[in-house]
CSV table of C-alpha atoms in Angstrom, one decimal:
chain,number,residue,atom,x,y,z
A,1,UNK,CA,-9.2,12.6,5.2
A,2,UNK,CA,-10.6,9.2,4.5
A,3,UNK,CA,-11.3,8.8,0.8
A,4,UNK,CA,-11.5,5.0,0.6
A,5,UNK,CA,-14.1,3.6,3.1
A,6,UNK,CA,-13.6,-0.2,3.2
A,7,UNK,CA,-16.0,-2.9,5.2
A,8,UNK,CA,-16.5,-5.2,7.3
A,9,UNK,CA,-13.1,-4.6,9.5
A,10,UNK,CA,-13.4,-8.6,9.5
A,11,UNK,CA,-15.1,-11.0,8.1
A,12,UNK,CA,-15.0,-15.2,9.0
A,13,UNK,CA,-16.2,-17.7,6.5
A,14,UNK,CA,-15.9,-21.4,6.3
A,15,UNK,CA,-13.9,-23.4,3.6
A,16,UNK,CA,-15.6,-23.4,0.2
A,17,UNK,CA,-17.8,-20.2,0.7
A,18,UNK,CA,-18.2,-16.5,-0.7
A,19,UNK,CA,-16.1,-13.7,0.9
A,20,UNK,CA,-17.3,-10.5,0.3
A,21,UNK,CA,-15.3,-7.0,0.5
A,22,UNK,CA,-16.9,-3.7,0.1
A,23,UNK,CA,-15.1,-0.3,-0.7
A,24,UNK,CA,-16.8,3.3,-1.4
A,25,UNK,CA,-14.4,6.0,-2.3
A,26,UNK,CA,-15.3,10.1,-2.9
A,27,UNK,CA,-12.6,11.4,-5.1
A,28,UNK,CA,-14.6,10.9,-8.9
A,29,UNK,CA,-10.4,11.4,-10.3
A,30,UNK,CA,-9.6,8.4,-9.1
A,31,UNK,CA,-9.2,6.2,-12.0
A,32,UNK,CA,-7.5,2.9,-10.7
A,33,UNK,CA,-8.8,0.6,-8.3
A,34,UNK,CA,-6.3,-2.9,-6.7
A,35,UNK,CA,-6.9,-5.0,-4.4
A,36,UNK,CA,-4.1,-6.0,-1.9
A,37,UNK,CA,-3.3,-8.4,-0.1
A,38,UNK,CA,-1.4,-9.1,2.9
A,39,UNK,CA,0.0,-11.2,5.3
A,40,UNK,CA,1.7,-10.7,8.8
A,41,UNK,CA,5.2,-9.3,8.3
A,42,UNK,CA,5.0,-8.8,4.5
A,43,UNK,CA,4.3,-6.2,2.2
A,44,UNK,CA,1.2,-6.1,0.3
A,45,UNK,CA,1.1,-7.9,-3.0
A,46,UNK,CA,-1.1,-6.9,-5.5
A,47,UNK,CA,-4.3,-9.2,-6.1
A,48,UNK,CA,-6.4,-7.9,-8.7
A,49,UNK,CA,-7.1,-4.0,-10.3
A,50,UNK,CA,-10.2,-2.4,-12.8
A,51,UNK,CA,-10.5,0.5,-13.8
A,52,UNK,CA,-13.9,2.4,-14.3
A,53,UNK,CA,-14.2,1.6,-18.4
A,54,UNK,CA,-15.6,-1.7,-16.9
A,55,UNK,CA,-18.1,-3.3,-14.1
A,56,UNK,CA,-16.3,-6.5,-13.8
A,57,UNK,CA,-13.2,-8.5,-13.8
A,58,UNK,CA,-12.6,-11.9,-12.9
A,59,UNK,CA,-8.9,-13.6,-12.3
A,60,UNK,CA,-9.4,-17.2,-11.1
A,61,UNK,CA,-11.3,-17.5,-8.3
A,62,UNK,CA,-11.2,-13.3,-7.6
A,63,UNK,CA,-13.6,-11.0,-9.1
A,64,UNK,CA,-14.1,-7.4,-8.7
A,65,UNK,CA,-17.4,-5.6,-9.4
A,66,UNK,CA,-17.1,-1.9,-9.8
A,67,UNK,CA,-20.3,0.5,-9.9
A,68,UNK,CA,-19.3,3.7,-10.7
A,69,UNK,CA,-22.4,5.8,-10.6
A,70,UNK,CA,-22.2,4.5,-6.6
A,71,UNK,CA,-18.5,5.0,-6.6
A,72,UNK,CA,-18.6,1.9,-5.0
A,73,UNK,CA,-16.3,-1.4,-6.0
A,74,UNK,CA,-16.0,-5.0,-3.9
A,75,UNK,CA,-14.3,-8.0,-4.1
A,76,UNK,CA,-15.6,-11.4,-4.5
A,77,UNK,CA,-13.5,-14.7,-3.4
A,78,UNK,CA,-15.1,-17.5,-4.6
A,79,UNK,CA,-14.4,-21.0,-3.1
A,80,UNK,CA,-12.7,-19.5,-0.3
A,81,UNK,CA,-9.6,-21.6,1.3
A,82,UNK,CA,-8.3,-21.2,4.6
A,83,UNK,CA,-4.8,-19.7,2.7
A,84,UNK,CA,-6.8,-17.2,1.4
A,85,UNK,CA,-6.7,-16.1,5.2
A,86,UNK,CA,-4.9,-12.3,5.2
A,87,UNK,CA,-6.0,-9.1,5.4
A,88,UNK,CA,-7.2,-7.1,2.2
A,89,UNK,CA,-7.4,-3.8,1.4
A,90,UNK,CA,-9.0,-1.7,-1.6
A,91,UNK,CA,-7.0,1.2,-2.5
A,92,UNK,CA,-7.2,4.0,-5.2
A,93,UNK,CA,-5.3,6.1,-7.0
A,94,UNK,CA,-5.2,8.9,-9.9
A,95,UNK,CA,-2.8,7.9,-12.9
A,96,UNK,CA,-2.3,11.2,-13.8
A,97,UNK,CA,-1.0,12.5,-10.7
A,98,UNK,CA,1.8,9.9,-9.8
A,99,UNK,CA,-0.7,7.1,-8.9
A,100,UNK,CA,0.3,7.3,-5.3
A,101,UNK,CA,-2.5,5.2,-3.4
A,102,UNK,CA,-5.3,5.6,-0.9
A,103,UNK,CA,-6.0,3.0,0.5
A,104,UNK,CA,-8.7,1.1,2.8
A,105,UNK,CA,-8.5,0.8,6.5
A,106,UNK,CA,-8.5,-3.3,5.7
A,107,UNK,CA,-10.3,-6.1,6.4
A,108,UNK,CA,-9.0,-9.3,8.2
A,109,UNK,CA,-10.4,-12.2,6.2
A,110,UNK,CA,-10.0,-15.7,8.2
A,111,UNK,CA,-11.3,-19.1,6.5
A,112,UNK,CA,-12.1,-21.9,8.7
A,113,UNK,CA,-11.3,-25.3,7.6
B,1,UNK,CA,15.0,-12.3,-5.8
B,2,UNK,CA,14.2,-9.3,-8.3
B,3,UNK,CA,11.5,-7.8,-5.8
B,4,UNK,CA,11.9,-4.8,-4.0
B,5,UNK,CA,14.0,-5.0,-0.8
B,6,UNK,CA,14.5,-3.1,2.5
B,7,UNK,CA,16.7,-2.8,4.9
B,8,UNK,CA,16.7,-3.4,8.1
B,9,UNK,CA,13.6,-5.5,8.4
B,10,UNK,CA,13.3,-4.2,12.1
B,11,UNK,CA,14.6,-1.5,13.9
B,12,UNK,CA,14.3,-0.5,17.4
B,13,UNK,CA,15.4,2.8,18.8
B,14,UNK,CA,15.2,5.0,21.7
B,15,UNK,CA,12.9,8.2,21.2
B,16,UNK,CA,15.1,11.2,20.0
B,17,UNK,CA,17.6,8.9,18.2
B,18,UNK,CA,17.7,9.4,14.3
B,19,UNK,CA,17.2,5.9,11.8
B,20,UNK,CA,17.7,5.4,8.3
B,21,UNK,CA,16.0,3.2,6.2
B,22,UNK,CA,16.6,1.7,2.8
B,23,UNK,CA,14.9,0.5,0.0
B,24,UNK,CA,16.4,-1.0,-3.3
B,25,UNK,CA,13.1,-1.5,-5.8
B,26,UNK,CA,12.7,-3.6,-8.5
B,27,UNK,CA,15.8,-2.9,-11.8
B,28,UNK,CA,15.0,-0.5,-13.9
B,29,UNK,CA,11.2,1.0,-12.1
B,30,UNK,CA,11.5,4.8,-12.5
B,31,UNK,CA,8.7,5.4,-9.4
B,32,UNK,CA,9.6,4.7,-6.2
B,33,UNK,CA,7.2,5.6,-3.0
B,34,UNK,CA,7.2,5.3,0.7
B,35,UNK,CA,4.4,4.4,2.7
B,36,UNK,CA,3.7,4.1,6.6
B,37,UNK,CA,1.6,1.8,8.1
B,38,UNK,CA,0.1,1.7,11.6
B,39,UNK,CA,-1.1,-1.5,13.3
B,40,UNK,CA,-4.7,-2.6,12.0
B,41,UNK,CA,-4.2,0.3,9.0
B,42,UNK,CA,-3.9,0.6,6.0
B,43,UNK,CA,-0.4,2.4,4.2
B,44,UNK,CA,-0.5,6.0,4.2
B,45,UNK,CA,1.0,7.9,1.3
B,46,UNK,CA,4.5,9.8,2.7
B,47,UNK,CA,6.0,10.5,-0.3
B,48,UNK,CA,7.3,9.5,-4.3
B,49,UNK,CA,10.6,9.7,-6.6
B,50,UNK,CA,10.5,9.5,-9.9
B,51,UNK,CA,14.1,9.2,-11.5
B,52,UNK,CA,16.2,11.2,-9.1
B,53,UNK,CA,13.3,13.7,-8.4
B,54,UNK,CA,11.1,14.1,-5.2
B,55,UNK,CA,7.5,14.8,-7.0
B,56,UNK,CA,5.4,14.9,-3.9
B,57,UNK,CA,5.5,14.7,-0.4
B,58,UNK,CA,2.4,14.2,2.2
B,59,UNK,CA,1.6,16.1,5.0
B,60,UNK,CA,2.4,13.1,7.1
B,61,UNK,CA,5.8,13.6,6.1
B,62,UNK,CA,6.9,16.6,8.9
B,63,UNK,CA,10.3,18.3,8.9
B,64,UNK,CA,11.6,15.4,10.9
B,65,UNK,CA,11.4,13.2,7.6
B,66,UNK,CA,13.3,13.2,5.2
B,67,UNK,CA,13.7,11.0,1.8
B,68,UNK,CA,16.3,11.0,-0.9
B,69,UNK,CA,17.1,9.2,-3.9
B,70,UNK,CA,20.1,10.7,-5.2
B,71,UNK,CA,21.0,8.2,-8.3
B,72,UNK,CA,17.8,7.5,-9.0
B,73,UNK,CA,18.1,3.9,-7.7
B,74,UNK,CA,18.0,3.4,-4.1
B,75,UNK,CA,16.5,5.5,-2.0
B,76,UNK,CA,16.9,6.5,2.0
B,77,UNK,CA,14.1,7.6,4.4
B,78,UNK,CA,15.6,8.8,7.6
B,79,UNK,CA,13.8,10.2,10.4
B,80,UNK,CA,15.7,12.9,13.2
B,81,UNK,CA,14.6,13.1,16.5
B,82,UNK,CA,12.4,9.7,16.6
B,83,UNK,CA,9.2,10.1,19.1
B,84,UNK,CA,6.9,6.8,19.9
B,85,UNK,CA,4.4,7.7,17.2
B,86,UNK,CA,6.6,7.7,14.5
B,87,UNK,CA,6.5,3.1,15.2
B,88,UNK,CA,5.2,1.7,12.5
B,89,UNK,CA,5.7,-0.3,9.6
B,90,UNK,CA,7.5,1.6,6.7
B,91,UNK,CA,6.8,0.2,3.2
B,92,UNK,CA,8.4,0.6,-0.3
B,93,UNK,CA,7.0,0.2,-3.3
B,94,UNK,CA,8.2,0.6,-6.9
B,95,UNK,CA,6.6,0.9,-10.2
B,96,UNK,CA,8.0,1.4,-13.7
B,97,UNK,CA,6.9,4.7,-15.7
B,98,UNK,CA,4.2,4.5,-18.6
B,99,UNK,CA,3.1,0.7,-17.0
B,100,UNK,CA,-0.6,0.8,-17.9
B,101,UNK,CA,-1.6,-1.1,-15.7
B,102,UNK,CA,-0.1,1.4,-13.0
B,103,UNK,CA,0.7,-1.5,-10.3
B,104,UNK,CA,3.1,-0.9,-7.9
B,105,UNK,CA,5.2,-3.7,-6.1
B,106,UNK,CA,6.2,-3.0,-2.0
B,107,UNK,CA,8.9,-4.4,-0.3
B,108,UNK,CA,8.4,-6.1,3.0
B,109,UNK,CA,8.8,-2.8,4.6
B,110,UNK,CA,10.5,-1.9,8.1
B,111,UNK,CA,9.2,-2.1,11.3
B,112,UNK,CA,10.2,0.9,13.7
B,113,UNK,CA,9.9,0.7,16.9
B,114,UNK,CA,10.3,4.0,19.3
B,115,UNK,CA,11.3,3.0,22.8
């Protein structure tokens, strides 16, 4: 079962804008959200993480905004630069049961110069 | 390096041929998990070790699977009888026990592939 709904599947932005990354979950347990991210032939490295106690966190020039009456959290990339080109996921996870993560089907993020 | 490793990086096999793969996580990180990933996916939960002990295992993980981590350390994730949809990417990741902030570091996983 899908639990973590991420979109768009890709998303293309020039040098200097906003990229945009939405998730939507439907387990309310879940109490720990990260962002990955990834590039081809590595493992994912973690990017930035909330947890529900707060709307917003910003690190640098990546922010996420969580709503959690819509059980819905997204990440902001301000100033984006074509090495922030990767893929991202949003995953999830439950700290009281092992924290094992679900995560988003992705979405390939390409900057152009 | 102090990050988690895995060995090999790539593996090719014919199907019905069994593989082993290896993952050494970070010193002293208690939680150790295994994840697949399938092109254009994201990881899938297969299973998770804390210490020495196997805590969970996922559905994905059939009878074919198996995982150990028998000092606590390293651990092994072998799979019998290969077939072409077990290629993937397999991933490691570690985390320490009691880490608030609950974030778990991979390794730069194994790519399988099942001729």
């Amino acid at each position: 079962q899908q639990q973590v709904k991420q979109s768009p599947q890709s998303l293309i932005v020039q040098k200097g804008g906003i990229s945009i990354i939405n998730c939507a979950y439907e387990n309310t347990a879940f109490d720990y959200f990260p962002w990955y991210q990834q590039f081809p032939g590595k493992g994912p490295a973690l990017l930035i993480a909330i947890r529900p106690d707060v709307s917003e966190k910003k690190e640098g020039r990546f922010t996420i905004s969580f709503n959690k009456s819509a059980k819905q959290f997204s990440l902001h990339i301000m100033d984006s630069q074509p090495g922030d080109s990767a893929t991202y996921f949003c995953a999830a996870s439950i700290s009281s049961s092992g924290s094992r993560l679900t995560f988003g089907e992705g979405t390939q993020l390409t900057v152009n110069p | 390096d102090t990050g988690v490793s895995q060995d090999p990086r790539h593996k090719i096999t014919k199907r019905g041929q069994n593989v082993t793969f290896r993952c050494d996580p970070i010193s002293e990180h208690n939680r150790l998990y295994w994840y697949r990933q399938t092109l254009g996916q994201g990881p899938e939960f297969l299973t998770y070790f804390q210490n020495e002990a196997q805590l969970e295992k996922s559905r994905l993980l059939s009878d074919r699977f198996s995982a150990e981590r028998p000092k606590g350390s390293f651990s092994t994730l072998e799979i019998q009888r290969t077939e072409q949809g077990d290629s993937a990417m397999y991933l490691c990741a570690s985390s320490p026990t009691g880490d608030p902030t609950d974030t778990q570091y991979f390794g730069p996983g194994t790519r399988l592939t099942v001729l």
